[in-house]
Amino acid sequence: MISLIIIAVFVLLPISEVASQIQIVAPDTVKVDYSNSAIKNPKTATLLSAMLPGAGQVYNGKPWKVPIIYAGFAANIYFIDFNNRRYELFKEALAIFDEDPKDPEQPFPSLNRDGLVRNVNYWKRNRDLNYFLFIGIYALNIIDANVDAHLSAFDVSDDLTFRFEPSYESMSAGGGNVMGLSLKINFY
């Protein structure tokens, strides 16, 4: 009988210990936000830059690019206006020349008709090229916003390094020394 009590104590004692440790805990969890705020949506950046030049760059966290974009637009508008004024001036001079080549009101008396036609074509071509440049600056703004958003999650830390270093090697077969340039790539 005593042996039965001892066996019961050794069997039931660990079970009671485990039962006393079991606790029911109410769910206390925190939702983890797996979205990374550093990763930007390229579609949003592209649409913002298309609607308002520079808005995609601000969305991507690169507001320092906005003055560069608007300086490009301003310079281009200045040159469009400058070339257009010169084009209109020579076009008017050509019209005056065609009415009366001996007119004393001729703005460019030293130019003949061929010179006036060349100048009209030159300034018109420059003005039209600046229109295309304006479209190019606008497109570059959109492309920059899109590419920058795509590369927003790209690791550019010091762990990825490319370095050019001078190298010096001695040649065992020829007995000479060689100076060179080596590319060191580190992937940490």
PDB file of C-alpha atoms in Angstrom:
ATOM      1  CA  MET A   1       0.000   0.000   0.000  1.00  0.00           C
ATOM      2  CA  ILE A   2       2.779   2.391   0.824  1.00  0.00           C
ATOM      3  CA  SER A   3       4.407   1.560  -2.453  1.00  0.00           C
ATOM      4  CA  LEU A   4       1.151   2.382  -4.228  1.00  0.00           C
ATOM      5  CA  ILE A   5       1.005   5.767  -2.478  1.00  0.00           C
ATOM      6  CA  ILE A   6       4.625   6.493  -3.373  1.00  0.00           C
ATOM      7  CA  ILE A   7       3.965   5.614  -7.016  1.00  0.00           C
ATOM      8  CA  ALA A   8       0.820   7.763  -7.020  1.00  0.00           C
ATOM      9  CA  VAL A   9       2.757  10.692  -5.542  1.00  0.00           C
ATOM     10  CA  PHE A  10       5.529  10.389  -8.135  1.00  0.00           C
ATOM     11  CA  VAL A  11       3.000  10.128 -10.987  1.00  0.00           C
ATOM     12  CA  LEU A  12       0.507  12.771  -9.847  1.00  0.00           C
ATOM     13  CA  LEU A  13       3.008  15.316  -8.494  1.00  0.00           C
ATOM     14  CA  PRO A  14       4.472  16.265 -11.889  1.00  0.00           C
ATOM     15  CA  ILE A  15       0.992  16.442 -13.415  1.00  0.00           C
ATOM     16  CA  SER A  16      -0.165  18.834 -10.729  1.00  0.00           C
ATOM     17  CA  GLU A  17       2.957  20.952 -11.286  1.00  0.00           C
ATOM     18  CA  VAL A  18       2.215  21.205 -15.010  1.00  0.00           C
ATOM     19  CA  ALA A  19      -1.439  21.926 -14.356  1.00  0.00           C
ATOM     20  CA  SER A  20      -0.549  24.746 -12.007  1.00  0.00           C
ATOM     21  CA  GLN A  21       1.621  26.359 -14.695  1.00  0.00           C
ATOM     22  CA  ILE A  22      -1.038  26.366 -17.403  1.00  0.00           C
ATOM     23  CA  GLN A  23      -2.531  29.817 -17.745  1.00  0.00           C
ATOM     24  CA  ILE A  24      -5.053  31.011 -20.231  1.00  0.00           C
ATOM     25  CA  VAL A  25      -3.915  34.309 -21.653  1.00  0.00           C
ATOM     26  CA  ALA A  26      -6.238  36.623 -23.460  1.00  0.00           C
ATOM     27  CA  PRO A  27      -5.078  37.448 -26.970  1.00  0.00           C
ATOM     28  CA  ASP A  28      -2.786  40.431 -26.659  1.00  0.00           C
ATOM     29  CA  THR A  29      -1.327  40.903 -30.103  1.00  0.00           C
ATOM     30  CA  VAL A  30      -0.208  43.911 -32.017  1.00  0.00           C
ATOM     31  CA  LYS A  31      -0.758  44.142 -35.735  1.00  0.00           C
ATOM     32  CA  VAL A  32       2.527  44.397 -37.537  1.00  0.00           C
ATOM     33  CA  ASP A  33       2.599  46.732 -40.493  1.00  0.00           C
ATOM     34  CA  TYR A  34       4.635  44.977 -43.137  1.00  0.00           C
ATOM     35  CA  SER A  35       4.419  47.812 -45.621  1.00  0.00           C
ATOM     36  CA  ASN A  36       7.635  49.747 -45.901  1.00  0.00           C
ATOM     37  CA  SER A  37       7.075  53.476 -46.100  1.00  0.00           C
ATOM     38  CA  ALA A  38      10.450  53.913 -47.803  1.00  0.00           C
ATOM     39  CA  ILE A  39       9.219  52.025 -50.863  1.00  0.00           C
ATOM     40  CA  LYS A  40       7.410  54.408 -53.179  1.00  0.00           C
ATOM     41  CA  ASN A  41       4.774  53.532 -55.762  1.00  0.00           C
ATOM     42  CA  PRO A  42       6.163  54.270 -59.266  1.00  0.00           C
ATOM     43  CA  LYS A  43       2.672  54.735 -60.731  1.00  0.00           C
ATOM     44  CA  THR A  44       1.828  57.405 -58.151  1.00  0.00           C
ATOM     45  CA  ALA A  45       5.145  59.190 -58.696  1.00  0.00           C
ATOM     46  CA  THR A  46       4.642  59.142 -62.473  1.00  0.00           C
ATOM     47  CA  LEU A  47       1.094  60.478 -62.294  1.00  0.00           C
ATOM     48  CA  LEU A  48       2.071  63.220 -59.853  1.00  0.00           C
ATOM     49  CA  SER A  49       4.945  64.346 -62.084  1.00  0.00           C
ATOM     50  CA  ALA A  50       2.710  64.274 -65.151  1.00  0.00           C
ATOM     51  CA  MET A  51       0.074  66.449 -63.451  1.00  0.00           C
ATOM     52  CA  LEU A  52       2.491  68.879 -61.803  1.00  0.00           C
ATOM     53  CA  PRO A  53       6.170  68.788 -62.757  1.00  0.00           C
ATOM     54  CA  GLY A  54       8.245  68.162 -59.652  1.00  0.00           C
ATOM     55  CA  ALA A  55       5.424  66.649 -57.583  1.00  0.00           C
ATOM     56  CA  GLY A  56       6.712  63.130 -58.205  1.00  0.00           C
ATOM     57  CA  GLN A  57      10.159  64.147 -56.987  1.00  0.00           C
ATOM     58  CA  VAL A  58       8.650  65.572 -53.784  1.00  0.00           C
ATOM     59  CA  TYR A  59       6.640  62.343 -53.347  1.00  0.00           C
ATOM     60  CA  ASN A  60       9.876  60.355 -53.695  1.00  0.00           C
ATOM     61  CA  GLY A  61      11.541  62.459 -51.008  1.00  0.00           C
ATOM     62  CA  LYS A  62      13.834  64.374 -53.359  1.00  0.00           C
ATOM     63  CA  PRO A  63      12.522  67.962 -53.205  1.00  0.00           C
ATOM     64  CA  TRP A  64      15.950  69.351 -54.123  1.00  0.00           C
ATOM     65  CA  LYS A  65      15.261  68.315 -57.749  1.00  0.00           C
ATOM     66  CA  VAL A  66      12.251  70.632 -58.092  1.00  0.00           C
ATOM     67  CA  PRO A  67      14.246  73.890 -58.529  1.00  0.00           C
ATOM     68  CA  ILE A  68      16.386  72.191 -61.175  1.00  0.00           C
ATOM     69  CA  ILE A  69      13.289  71.144 -63.120  1.00  0.00           C
ATOM     70  CA  TYR A  70      11.725  74.598 -62.954  1.00  0.00           C
ATOM     71  CA  ALA A  71      15.038  76.284 -63.822  1.00  0.00           C
ATOM     72  CA  GLY A  72      15.138  74.095 -66.938  1.00  0.00           C
ATOM     73  CA  PHE A  73      11.590  75.108 -67.831  1.00  0.00           C
ATOM     74  CA  ALA A  74      12.308  78.802 -67.181  1.00  0.00           C
ATOM     75  CA  ALA A  75      15.497  78.810 -69.262  1.00  0.00           C
ATOM     76  CA  ASN A  76      13.722  77.001 -72.066  1.00  0.00           C
ATOM     77  CA  ILE A  77      10.790  79.436 -72.031  1.00  0.00           C
ATOM     78  CA  TYR A  78      13.270  82.327 -72.138  1.00  0.00           C
ATOM     79  CA  PHE A  79      14.980  80.887 -75.227  1.00  0.00           C
ATOM     80  CA  ILE A  80      11.645  80.139 -76.911  1.00  0.00           C
ATOM     81  CA  ASP A  81      10.652  83.775 -76.391  1.00  0.00           C
ATOM     82  CA  PHE A  82      14.066  85.083 -77.511  1.00  0.00           C
ATOM     83  CA  ASN A  83      14.094  82.988 -80.698  1.00  0.00           C
ATOM     84  CA  ASN A  84      10.459  83.855 -81.440  1.00  0.00           C
ATOM     85  CA  ARG A  85      11.127  87.604 -81.114  1.00  0.00           C
ATOM     86  CA  ARG A  86      14.096  87.319 -83.492  1.00  0.00           C
ATOM     87  CA  TYR A  87      12.022  85.205 -85.885  1.00  0.00           C
ATOM     88  CA  GLU A  88       9.197  87.784 -85.902  1.00  0.00           C
ATOM     89  CA  LEU A  89      11.704  90.618 -86.403  1.00  0.00           C
ATOM     90  CA  PHE A  90      13.300  89.002 -89.452  1.00  0.00           C
ATOM     91  CA  LYS A  91       9.921  87.887 -90.815  1.00  0.00           C
ATOM     92  CA  GLU A  92       8.709  91.494 -90.615  1.00  0.00           C
ATOM     93  CA  ALA A  93      11.939  92.700 -92.230  1.00  0.00           C
ATOM     94  CA  LEU A  94      11.428  90.200 -95.054  1.00  0.00           C
ATOM     95  CA  ALA A  95       7.841  91.411 -95.568  1.00  0.00           C
ATOM     96  CA  ILE A  96       9.083  95.036 -95.733  1.00  0.00           C
ATOM     97  CA  PHE A  97      11.820  94.012 -98.167  1.00  0.00           C
ATOM     98  CA  ASP A  98       9.327  92.157-100.383  1.00  0.00           C
ATOM     99  CA  GLU A  99       7.061  95.245-100.544  1.00  0.00           C
ATOM    100  CA  ASP A 100       9.857  97.680-101.387  1.00  0.00           C
ATOM    101  CA  PRO A 101      13.540  96.639-101.390  1.00  0.00           C
ATOM    102  CA  LYS A 102      14.621 100.323-101.302  1.00  0.00           C
ATOM    103  CA  ASP A 103      12.456 101.241 -98.277  1.00  0.00           C
ATOM    104  CA  PRO A 104      14.411 103.457 -95.843  1.00  0.00           C
ATOM    105  CA  GLU A 105      12.523 101.849 -92.916  1.00  0.00           C
ATOM    106  CA  GLN A 106      14.259  98.548 -93.627  1.00  0.00           C
ATOM    107  CA  PRO A 107      15.622  97.287 -90.218  1.00  0.00           C
ATOM    108  CA  PHE A 108      18.522  95.391 -91.834  1.00  0.00           C
ATOM    109  CA  PRO A 109      19.665  97.428 -94.827  1.00  0.00           C
ATOM    110  CA  SER A 110      22.883  95.439 -95.222  1.00  0.00           C
ATOM    111  CA  LEU A 111      21.035  92.148 -95.807  1.00  0.00           C
ATOM    112  CA  ASN A 112      19.627  91.087 -99.142  1.00  0.00           C
ATOM    113  CA  ARG A 113      16.563  88.869 -99.544  1.00  0.00           C
ATOM    114  CA  ASP A 114      18.566  85.617 -99.240  1.00  0.00           C
ATOM    115  CA  GLY A 115      20.131  86.811 -95.977  1.00  0.00           C
ATOM    116  CA  LEU A 116      16.718  87.704 -94.585  1.00  0.00           C
ATOM    117  CA  VAL A 117      15.254  84.325 -95.617  1.00  0.00           C
ATOM    118  CA  ARG A 118      18.213  82.512 -94.010  1.00  0.00           C
ATOM    119  CA  ASN A 119      17.703  84.436 -90.764  1.00  0.00           C
ATOM    120  CA  VAL A 120      13.937  83.789 -90.771  1.00  0.00           C
ATOM    121  CA  ASN A 121      14.560  80.062 -91.224  1.00  0.00           C
ATOM    122  CA  TYR A 122      17.381  80.032 -88.623  1.00  0.00           C
ATOM    123  CA  TRP A 123      15.352  81.684 -85.842  1.00  0.00           C
ATOM    124  CA  LYS A 124      12.240  79.658 -86.659  1.00  0.00           C
ATOM    125  CA  ARG A 125      14.233  76.410 -86.488  1.00  0.00           C
ATOM    126  CA  ASN A 126      15.782  77.419 -83.139  1.00  0.00           C
ATOM    127  CA  ARG A 127      12.358  78.310 -81.734  1.00  0.00           C
ATOM    128  CA  ASP A 128      10.879  75.003 -82.889  1.00  0.00           C
ATOM    129  CA  LEU A 129      13.813  73.035 -81.448  1.00  0.00           C
ATOM    130  CA  ASN A 130      13.226  74.736 -78.112  1.00  0.00           C
ATOM    131  CA  TYR A 131       9.610  73.555 -78.192  1.00  0.00           C
ATOM    132  CA  PHE A 132      10.919  69.997 -78.543  1.00  0.00           C
ATOM    133  CA  LEU A 133      13.406  70.650 -75.740  1.00  0.00           C
ATOM    134  CA  PHE A 134      10.505  71.789 -73.541  1.00  0.00           C
ATOM    135  CA  ILE A 135       8.718  68.499 -74.208  1.00  0.00           C
ATOM    136  CA  GLY A 136      11.988  66.672 -73.472  1.00  0.00           C
ATOM    137  CA  ILE A 137      12.397  68.400 -70.094  1.00  0.00           C
ATOM    138  CA  TYR A 138       8.798  67.509 -69.237  1.00  0.00           C
ATOM    139  CA  ALA A 139       9.346  63.865 -70.241  1.00  0.00           C
ATOM    140  CA  LEU A 140      12.641  63.725 -68.325  1.00  0.00           C
ATOM    141  CA  ASN A 141      10.818  64.973 -65.234  1.00  0.00           C
ATOM    142  CA  ILE A 142       8.309  62.114 -65.518  1.00  0.00           C
ATOM    143  CA  ILE A 143      10.974  59.488 -66.246  1.00  0.00           C
ATOM    144  CA  ASP A 144      13.093  60.665 -63.301  1.00  0.00           C
ATOM    145  CA  ALA A 145      10.153  60.363 -60.906  1.00  0.00           C
ATOM    146  CA  ASN A 146       9.325  56.872 -62.170  1.00  0.00           C
ATOM    147  CA  VAL A 147      12.895  55.544 -62.020  1.00  0.00           C
ATOM    148  CA  ASP A 148      13.527  57.127 -58.622  1.00  0.00           C
ATOM    149  CA  ALA A 149      10.388  55.471 -57.239  1.00  0.00           C
ATOM    150  CA  HIS A 150      11.462  52.107 -58.664  1.00  0.00           C
ATOM    151  CA  LEU A 151      14.889  52.444 -57.033  1.00  0.00           C
ATOM    152  CA  SER A 152      13.579  53.732 -53.691  1.00  0.00           C
ATOM    153  CA  ALA A 153      14.140  50.353 -52.012  1.00  0.00           C
ATOM    154  CA  PHE A 154      17.532  49.760 -53.613  1.00  0.00           C
ATOM    155  CA  ASP A 155      20.314  49.325 -51.045  1.00  0.00           C
ATOM    156  CA  VAL A 156      22.909  52.057 -51.515  1.00  0.00           C
ATOM    157  CA  SER A 157      24.644  51.696 -48.162  1.00  0.00           C
ATOM    158  CA  ASP A 158      28.395  51.440 -47.696  1.00  0.00           C
ATOM    159  CA  ASP A 159      28.044  47.668 -47.574  1.00  0.00           C
ATOM    160  CA  LEU A 160      27.909  47.663 -51.360  1.00  0.00           C
ATOM    161  CA  THR A 161      31.033  49.368 -52.567  1.00  0.00           C
ATOM    162  CA  PHE A 162      32.940  49.609 -55.799  1.00  0.00           C
ATOM    163  CA  ARG A 163      36.385  51.100 -55.452  1.00  0.00           C
ATOM    164  CA  PHE A 164      39.239  51.583 -57.853  1.00  0.00           C
ATOM    165  CA  GLU A 165      42.573  51.133 -56.129  1.00  0.00           C
ATOM    166  CA  PRO A 166      46.110  51.231 -57.455  1.00  0.00           C
ATOM    167  CA  SER A 167      47.803  47.853 -57.568  1.00  0.00           C
ATOM    168  CA  TYR A 168      51.442  46.862 -57.663  1.00  0.00           C
ATOM    169  CA  GLU A 169      52.473  43.356 -58.595  1.00  0.00           C
ATOM    170  CA  SER A 170      55.810  41.762 -59.216  1.00  0.00           C
ATOM    171  CA  MET A 171      56.065  39.389 -62.139  1.00  0.00           C
ATOM    172  CA  SER A 172      57.852  36.178 -61.231  1.00  0.00           C
ATOM    173  CA  ALA A 173      58.486  34.985 -64.786  1.00  0.00           C
ATOM    174  CA  GLY A 174      59.765  38.209 -66.337  1.00  0.00           C
ATOM    175  CA  GLY A 175      61.334  39.658 -63.245  1.00  0.00           C
ATOM    176  CA  GLY A 176      59.621  43.032 -63.659  1.00  0.00           C
ATOM    177  CA  ASN A 177      57.093  44.954 -61.628  1.00  0.00           C
ATOM    178  CA  VAL A 178      53.697  46.003 -62.926  1.00  0.00           C
ATOM    179  CA  MET A 179      51.618  49.009 -61.873  1.00  0.00           C
ATOM    180  CA  GLY A 180      47.905  48.781 -62.468  1.00  0.00           C
ATOM    181  CA  LEU A 181      44.434  49.660 -61.386  1.00  0.00           C
ATOM    182  CA  SER A 182      42.197  47.137 -59.663  1.00  0.00           C
ATOM    183  CA  LEU A 183      38.466  47.187 -59.067  1.00  0.00           C
ATOM    184  CA  LYS A 184      37.505  46.163 -55.536  1.00  0.00           C
ATOM    185  CA  ILE A 185      33.912  45.006 -55.050  1.00  0.00           C
ATOM    186  CA  ASN A 186      32.631  44.418 -51.518  1.00  0.00           C
ATOM    187  CA  PHE A 187      29.384  42.599 -50.780  1.00  0.00           C
ATOM    188  CA  TYR A 188      28.888  42.583 -47.013  1.00  0.00           C
TER     189      TYR A 188
END
